[in-house]
Coordinates of C-alpha atoms and ligand atoms in Angstrom, one line a residue:
M11 CA -0.2 0.3 0.1
R12 CA 1.6 3.4 -0.7
H13 CA 2.0 5.8 2.1
N14 CA -0.1 9.4 1.8
L15 CA 2.2 12.5 2.2
T16 CA 1.7 16.0 3.4
V17 CA 4.8 18.2 2.4
L18 CA 4.8 21.4 4.3
G19 CA 6.8 24.0 2.8
A20 CA 7.2 21.9 -0.7
T21 CA 8.7 24.6 -2.5
G22 CA 11.4 25.0 -0.1
T23 CA 14.9 23.3 -0.3
I24 CA 14.0 20.5 2.3
G25 CA 10.3 20.2 0.4
V26 CA 12.0 20.5 -3.1
N27 CA 14.9 17.2 -1.9
T28 CA 11.8 15.5 -0.3
L29 CA 9.4 15.8 -3.6
D30 CA 12.8 14.3 -5.4
V31 CA 12.9 11.3 -3.3
V32 CA 9.6 10.8 -3.5
S33 CA 9.3 10.8 -7.6
R34 CA 11.9 7.9 -7.7
H35 CA 9.5 6.1 -5.6
P36 CA 6.0 6.1 -6.9
D37 CA 4.9 2.3 -5.7
K38 CA 5.6 3.8 -2.5
F39 CA 4.8 7.3 -1.9
R40 CA 1.7 9.4 -2.9
V41 CA 1.6 13.2 -2.1
I42 CA -2.2 14.6 -0.5
A43 CA -0.9 17.7 0.0
L44 CA 1.8 20.2 -0.8
T45 CA 1.8 23.5 0.9
G46 CA 3.9 26.9 0.0
Q47 CA 4.4 30.7 0.4
N48 CA 5.1 32.4 -2.3
Q49 CA 6.7 30.6 -5.1
I50 CA 3.5 30.2 -6.7
D51 CA 4.7 28.9 -10.3
K52 CA 7.4 25.9 -8.4
L53 CA 4.0 25.2 -6.6
A54 CA 1.9 24.6 -9.7
Q55 CA 4.2 23.1 -11.5
Q56 CA 4.9 20.5 -8.5
C57 CA 1.0 20.2 -8.3
R58 CA 1.0 19.3 -12.1
Q59 CA 3.7 16.4 -11.7
F60 CA 2.6 15.1 -8.0
H61 CA -1.4 15.3 -8.0
P62 CA -1.9 16.1 -4.8
R63 CA -5.9 16.4 -4.0
Y64 CA -5.1 19.4 -1.9
A65 CA -2.3 22.5 -2.7
V66 CA -2.2 25.8 0.4
V67 CA -0.6 28.6 0.6
L68 CA -0.9 31.8 2.8
D69 CA -3.2 34.2 1.5
D70 CA -6.6 34.5 -0.6
D71 CA -4.5 36.6 -3.6
K72 CA -1.9 34.2 -3.9
A73 CA -5.0 31.2 -3.5
G74 CA -6.2 33.0 -6.9
A75 CA -2.9 33.3 -9.0
L76 CA -2.1 29.1 -8.2
R77 CA -6.4 28.3 -9.1
A78 CA -6.2 30.1 -11.9
L79 CA -2.7 28.2 -13.0
L80 CA -4.2 25.0 -11.6
A81 CA -7.8 25.4 -13.9
G82 CA -8.8 22.4 -15.0
G83 CA -6.9 20.0 -12.7
E84 CA -7.7 18.0 -9.7
T85 CA -6.0 20.2 -7.1
E86 CA -8.6 22.0 -4.6
V87 CA -6.5 25.0 -3.8
L88 CA -7.0 26.5 0.1
A89 CA -5.7 29.4 2.0
G90 CA -4.2 30.0 5.4
L91 CA -3.2 28.8 8.5
E92 CA -6.4 26.9 9.2
A93 CA -5.4 25.0 6.1
L94 CA -1.9 24.6 6.9
E95 CA -3.3 23.1 10.1
F96 CA -6.0 20.5 7.9
V97 CA -3.9 19.2 5.6
S98 CA -2.0 18.4 8.1
A99 CA -4.4 16.4 10.2
L100 CA -6.2 14.6 7.4
P101 CA -7.4 11.0 7.9
E102 CA -6.0 9.6 4.7
V103 CA -2.8 11.4 5.6
D104 CA -0.2 9.0 7.4
S105 CA 3.0 11.4 7.1
V106 CA 3.6 14.9 7.3
M107 CA 6.6 16.9 6.6
A108 CA 7.1 19.7 8.5
A109 CA 9.5 22.0 6.3
I110 CA 8.0 25.4 6.8
V111 CA 10.8 27.9 8.3
G112 CA 10.9 29.0 11.5
A113 CA 8.3 29.6 14.3
A114 CA 5.1 29.6 11.8
G115 CA 5.8 25.8 11.0
L116 CA 4.9 25.1 14.8
R117 CA 1.3 25.1 14.8
P118 CA 0.5 22.7 11.3
A119 CA 3.6 20.6 12.8
L120 CA 1.3 20.4 15.9
A121 CA -1.8 19.8 14.4
A122 CA 0.0 16.3 12.7
A123 CA 1.0 15.5 16.2
R124 CA -2.1 16.0 17.6
A125 CA -3.4 13.6 15.1
G126 CA -1.3 10.8 15.6
K127 CA 0.8 11.0 12.2
R128 CA 4.1 9.9 11.4
V129 CA 5.9 13.4 12.2
L130 CA 8.9 14.0 9.7
L131 CA 10.5 17.5 11.8
A132 CA 12.6 19.2 10.2
N133 CA 11.5 22.3 11.3
K134 CA 13.3 22.5 14.2
E135 CA 12.2 25.7 15.5
T136 CA 9.4 23.6 16.8
L137 CA 11.1 22.3 19.3
V138 CA 13.1 25.1 20.1
M139 CA 10.0 27.5 20.8
A140 CA 7.9 24.4 22.5
G141 CA 9.6 21.6 22.8
R142 CA 8.0 20.2 25.8
F143 CA 4.1 21.1 24.3
F144 CA 5.2 19.2 21.2
M145 CA 6.7 16.4 22.8
E146 CA 3.6 15.8 24.8
A147 CA 1.5 16.5 22.4
V148 CA 3.2 13.3 20.1
K149 CA 2.8 10.8 23.0
E150 CA -0.3 11.5 24.0
H151 CA -1.9 11.0 20.5
G152 CA 0.3 8.5 19.7
A153 CA 2.1 10.4 16.6
T154 CA 5.7 9.3 15.4
L155 CA 8.5 11.8 15.5
L156 CA 11.0 11.0 13.3
P157 CA 13.9 13.7 12.7
I158 CA 15.6 15.1 9.2
D159 CA 17.7 17.6 10.6
S160 CA 20.8 15.9 8.7
E161 CA 22.8 15.5 13.1
H162 CA 19.1 14.2 14.6
N163 CA 18.7 11.6 12.4
A164 CA 22.3 10.7 12.5
V165 CA 21.5 10.3 16.2
F166 CA 18.7 8.4 15.6
Q167 CA 20.1 6.1 13.6
S168 CA 22.8 5.4 16.1
M169 CA 20.9 5.4 19.3
P170 CA 20.1 1.6 20.2
A171 CA 16.9 0.1 18.7
G172 CA 13.9 1.0 21.2
Y173 CA 15.3 3.7 22.4
D174 CA 13.0 5.4 25.0
G175 CA 13.9 8.6 25.9
N176 CA 16.2 7.9 28.8
P177 CA 20.0 7.8 28.0
S178 CA 20.6 6.3 31.0
T179 CA 18.9 2.8 30.8
H180 CA 20.5 2.3 27.3
G181 CA 24.2 3.4 28.6
V182 CA 24.0 6.5 26.7
R183 CA 26.9 8.9 27.9
R184 CA 26.6 12.1 25.2
I185 CA 25.2 12.9 22.4
L186 CA 28.0 14.5 20.1
L187 CA 26.6 17.1 17.1
T188 CA 29.0 17.6 14.6
A189 CA 28.8 21.4 12.9
S190 CA 31.0 22.2 9.9
G191 CA 31.9 25.5 11.5
G192 CA 30.2 27.4 8.3
P193 CA 31.8 29.8 5.9
F194 CA 33.4 32.0 9.0
R195 CA 35.5 28.8 10.6
T196 CA 38.9 30.1 9.6
R197 CA 38.1 33.9 8.6
E198 CA 40.5 36.5 11.0
L199 CA 38.7 37.7 13.6
A200 CA 39.0 41.0 12.8
T201 CA 37.1 40.9 9.5
L202 CA 34.1 39.7 11.0
K203 CA 32.8 43.1 11.1
D204 CA 32.8 43.1 7.6
I205 CA 30.6 40.1 6.8
T206 CA 28.2 40.2 3.7
P207 CA 24.7 38.5 3.9
E208 CA 26.2 36.9 0.2
E209 CA 29.0 35.7 2.0
A210 CA 27.1 34.5 4.8
V211 CA 24.8 32.4 2.6
A212 CA 27.4 30.7 1.1
H213 CA 27.8 27.6 3.1
P214 CA 31.1 25.2 1.9
N215 CA 29.3 21.6 2.1
W216 CA 25.0 22.5 2.3
V217 CA 22.7 24.1 0.0
M218 CA 19.9 25.4 2.5
G219 CA 17.0 28.2 2.2
R220 CA 18.7 31.9 3.2
K221 CA 17.8 31.8 7.0
I222 CA 19.2 28.1 7.9
S223 CA 22.4 29.5 5.8
V224 CA 22.7 32.5 8.1
D225 CA 21.8 30.3 11.3
S226 CA 25.0 28.3 10.0
A227 CA 27.2 31.4 9.7
T228 CA 26.8 32.0 13.1
M229 CA 26.2 28.7 14.5
M230 CA 22.7 29.7 15.9
N231 CA 21.7 26.4 14.2
K232 CA 23.6 24.6 16.1
G233 CA 22.6 26.2 18.9
L234 CA 19.2 25.7 18.1
E235 CA 20.0 21.7 16.8
V236 CA 21.3 21.7 21.0
I237 CA 18.0 22.7 22.2
E238 CA 15.9 20.0 19.4
A239 CA 18.3 17.3 20.7
R240 CA 17.5 18.3 24.0
W241 CA 14.0 17.3 23.5
L242 CA 13.9 15.2 21.0
F243 CA 16.6 12.4 23.2
N244 CA 15.3 13.9 26.6
A245 CA 19.2 14.5 27.1
R246 CA 20.4 16.6 29.5
P247 CA 22.2 20.1 28.2
D248 CA 25.5 18.2 29.8
Q249 CA 24.9 15.0 27.5
I250 CA 25.1 17.0 24.6
E251 CA 28.5 18.6 22.8
V252 CA 29.1 20.1 19.6
V253 CA 32.1 19.0 17.7
I254 CA 33.3 20.9 14.8
H255 CA 33.9 18.2 11.9
P256 CA 34.3 20.6 8.7
Q257 CA 34.3 17.9 5.9
S258 CA 30.3 17.2 7.0
I259 CA 30.5 13.3 6.5
I260 CA 29.9 12.4 10.3
H261 CA 26.5 13.7 10.7
S262 CA 26.3 13.5 14.7
M263 CA 27.4 10.5 17.1
V264 CA 26.3 8.7 20.3
E265 CA 29.2 7.9 23.0
Y266 CA 28.0 4.8 25.2
L267 CA 29.2 3.8 28.6
D268 CA 31.8 1.5 27.1
G269 CA 33.9 4.1 25.3
S270 CA 31.8 3.0 22.3
V271 CA 31.0 6.0 19.7
L272 CA 28.6 4.9 17.2
A273 CA 28.3 7.5 14.0
Q274 CA 26.5 8.2 10.7
L275 CA 28.5 9.2 7.7
S276 CA 27.0 10.0 4.2
N277 CA 27.7 12.8 1.8
P278 CA 26.1 16.1 2.8
D279 CA 22.6 15.5 1.0
M280 CA 19.5 16.0 2.5
R281 CA 17.8 13.2 0.5
T282 CA 19.5 10.9 2.9
P283 CA 18.0 11.9 6.0
I284 CA 14.9 12.5 4.0
A285 CA 14.5 9.4 2.5
H286 CA 15.7 7.6 5.9
S287 CA 12.1 9.0 7.4
L288 CA 10.0 8.4 4.6
A289 CA 10.8 4.7 4.8
Y290 CA 11.5 3.9 8.4
P291 CA 12.1 1.4 8.9
E292 CA 12.8 0.4 5.6
R293 CA 15.5 1.5 3.4
V294 CA 14.8 3.3 0.0
E295 CA 17.2 4.8 -2.7
A296 CA 17.5 8.0 -2.0
G297 CA 19.5 9.4 -5.4
V298 CA 23.0 10.5 -3.2
N299 CA 26.3 9.9 -4.5
W300 CA 27.5 7.3 -2.6
L301 CA 30.8 7.6 -0.2
D302 CA 34.0 7.9 -1.6
L303 CA 35.9 7.9 1.8
A304 CA 39.3 7.1 0.1
R305 CA 38.7 10.8 -2.4
I306 CA 37.7 12.2 1.1
G307 CA 41.1 11.0 2.6
T308 CA 41.1 12.7 6.0
L309 CA 38.1 13.2 8.5
T310 CA 39.1 16.3 10.9
F311 CA 37.6 17.1 14.5
E312 CA 37.7 20.6 16.6
N313 CA 36.1 22.3 19.6
P314 CA 34.2 25.4 18.4
D315 CA 35.2 28.9 20.1
L316 CA 33.1 30.9 21.4
R317 CA 34.4 33.9 20.7
R318 CA 33.7 33.2 17.4
F319 CA 30.7 31.6 17.4
P320 CA 28.9 33.5 20.3
C321 CA 25.4 32.7 19.4
L322 CA 26.5 28.8 20.3
G323 CA 26.9 30.5 24.0
L324 CA 23.7 31.9 23.9
A325 CA 21.7 29.0 23.1
Y326 CA 23.0 27.0 25.8
Q327 CA 22.5 29.8 28.1
A328 CA 18.6 30.0 27.0
L329 CA 18.5 26.2 27.4
A330 CA 20.0 26.5 31.0
A331 CA 17.3 29.5 31.6
G332 CA 14.9 27.1 30.2
G333 CA 11.2 28.4 30.1
A334 CA 10.4 30.9 27.6
A335 CA 13.9 31.7 27.0
P336 CA 14.7 29.3 24.0
A337 CA 11.7 30.3 22.0
I338 CA 12.4 34.6 22.4
L339 CA 16.0 33.4 21.0
N340 CA 14.1 32.1 18.7
A341 CA 12.0 34.3 17.8
A342 CA 14.4 37.3 17.9
N343 CA 17.5 35.2 16.0
E344 CA 14.6 35.5 13.2
E345 CA 14.6 39.2 12.8
V346 CA 17.9 39.9 13.5
V347 CA 18.9 37.5 10.6
A348 CA 16.0 39.3 8.5
A349 CA 17.3 42.4 9.5
F350 CA 21.0 41.4 8.4
L351 CA 20.1 39.8 5.6
D352 CA 18.4 43.5 4.5
R353 CA 21.6 45.1 5.9
R354 CA 20.1 47.1 8.1
I355 CA 22.2 45.9 11.0
P356 CA 25.5 44.4 10.3
Y357 CA 26.8 40.9 11.3
L358 CA 28.4 41.5 14.6
S359 CA 25.1 42.6 15.8
I360 CA 23.2 39.5 15.3
A361 CA 24.8 38.5 18.7
A362 CA 24.9 41.5 20.3
T363 CA 20.9 42.0 19.5
L364 CA 20.3 38.5 20.8
D365 CA 22.0 38.9 24.0
G366 CA 20.0 42.3 24.2
V367 CA 16.7 40.5 24.2
L368 CA 17.5 38.0 26.2
Q369 CA 18.7 39.9 29.3
R370 CA 15.3 42.0 28.6
L371 CA 12.9 39.5 28.8
S372 CA 14.0 37.3 31.3
G373 CA 11.5 35.3 33.5
Q374 CA 8.6 35.2 31.0
P375 CA 6.0 32.7 32.1
A376 CA 6.3 29.1 30.2
D377 CA 3.3 27.6 31.4
S378 CA 1.5 27.1 28.2
L379 CA 1.7 27.2 24.4
D380 CA -0.3 30.9 24.7
D381 CA 2.4 32.1 27.2
L382 CA 5.7 31.2 24.3
M383 CA 3.8 32.5 22.0
A384 CA 3.3 35.6 24.0
A385 CA 7.1 35.5 24.6
D386 CA 7.9 34.9 20.9
G387 CA 5.8 38.4 20.5
L388 CA 7.5 40.2 23.2
A389 CA 11.1 38.7 21.4
R390 CA 10.4 40.1 18.0
V391 CA 9.3 43.8 19.5
A392 CA 12.1 43.8 21.5
A393 CA 14.7 42.9 18.8
R394 CA 13.1 45.1 16.3
E395 CA 13.5 48.0 18.7
L396 CA 17.5 47.5 19.2
I397 CA 18.0 46.7 15.5
A398 CA 16.0 50.4 14.7
G399 CA 18.7 51.4 17.7
A400 CA 21.6 50.1 15.6
D401 CA 20.3 51.8 12.5
V402 CA 20.0 55.0 14.6
C403 CA 23.9 54.6 15.9
R404 CA 25.2 53.8 12.4
A405 CA 23.7 57.3 11.0
Ligands
NAD24 P1 13.6 27.2 2.6 O1 13.0 28.5 3.2 O2 14.2 27.0 1.7 O3 11.9 26.9 2.7 C1 11.1 27.5 3.6 C2 9.5 26.8 3.2 O4 8.2 26.8 4.3 C3 8.9 27.5 1.7 O5 8.4 26.1 1.1 C4 7.9 28.5 2.0 O6 7.0 28.8 1.1 C5 7.5 28.1 3.7 N1 7.5 29.7 4.4 C6 8.3 30.2 4.7 N2 7.3 30.9 5.4 C7 6.2 30.3 5.9 C8 5.4 30.9 6.6 N3 4.9 32.0 7.2 N4 3.9 29.9 6.4 C9 3.8 29.2 5.5 N5 4.7 28.4 4.9 C10 6.2 29.2 4.5 O7 13.8 26.5 4.1 P2 14.6 25.3 4.4 O8 15.6 25.1 4.3 O9 14.0 24.2 3.4 O10 14.1 24.9 6.0 C11 13.0 24.3 5.8 C12 13.3 23.9 7.6 O11 14.0 22.6 7.3 C13 13.4 24.9 8.3 O12 13.1 24.9 9.8 C14 15.0 24.7 8.3 O13 15.7 24.8 10.1 C15 15.1 23.2 8.7 N6 16.2 22.4 8.3 C16 16.4 22.4 6.6 C17 17.5 22.2 6.4 C18 18.5 22.2 5.0 O14 19.4 21.4 4.6 N7 17.6 23.4 4.4 C19 18.2 20.7 7.0 C20 18.5 20.9 8.2 C21 16.9 21.3 8.9
MG25 MG1 21.3 20.2 10.9

């Protein structure tokens, strides 16, 4: 029987890679719904290729444009956040690929979890913002959570079968998250102030969306991934370590009490973790190049330097503070990254602004999802104020 899929964020990097894997296995997977925000032509083309029952965009104007492009076809076009939740919870859907970027991905991913779906989670921001509530929803509604983020997928593959969310009962000592170190790993510290958006989005190993590319350059991405790992594997912060591995061949590791370290290796191609989760527990061909270790030759490792990557330190700080701090960090980060990409703030203001927002908003309540959404809103306001101040200072 074919596996029915909703792909949230189908027009993005993860969405496109997902559809690439799906297209290789028409006998195994069927697309029920695709969603996108702005790239209507691309979404229309995907609908013509995969014939989903639904296509969802955010606003009515875009829905009108998409309907016109798909006139006479079998795809029904819907609009709005509720429609994203609707296609995440459809009875005929087995798996939901949650690949919207940013906090906007939380509600549809949560809808999928509450409907007991198999959730293929790329949107790490969901766990950073609301890890406790999301994991509770997964448990309560019998959903299955499979990590798409390459590091977490590697950890998942390196964990013992039947891992029940308790490191100590499985003899797990540490989770070692690898990081490439991004484009600025060896750049002169004195020149970090001159970094441009073009330089920041040019990742040496991975092709990704713009926001996550900037996060990789600052290593905020790894910081968000530490928080993601905390919730996915129920590990304490001191059980999660980051090691820089510039070749991006080992995607992460699990260390056991007896000293064994298990790792997952592959070429840096997101189709591997995507195919792993789509087919789990089976294995399917993903279209990736086979790993040629002799050609790669050398795998190297180093510790991250927090002076170079202060965002990583801020993420550990937010995790230790707990409560709403990770949601605040995440929301403020979205604002500062957008401001940096628009050239409204220089590179070094990214970490400085985040630090300012975290200090300003300590002790916000985090007893409910509404509290976290409120903290997200406050963080965005605070970040925008600090960003505006930075503009005034430069003028
Ligand atoms: P992207 O920017 O390429 O794509 C984002 C997708 O989300 C697009 O389809 C876009 O239309 C949609 N979208 C954006 N804002 C939206 C909104 N407000 N409402 C509804 N839809 C919206 O991003 P990406 O690189 O594919 O990343 C997607 C997610 O996967 C992110 O959370 C990222 O952290 C995570 N991730 C990506 C990679 C990667 O290699 N690209 C690796 C690991 C994890
Ligand atoms: Mg990752």
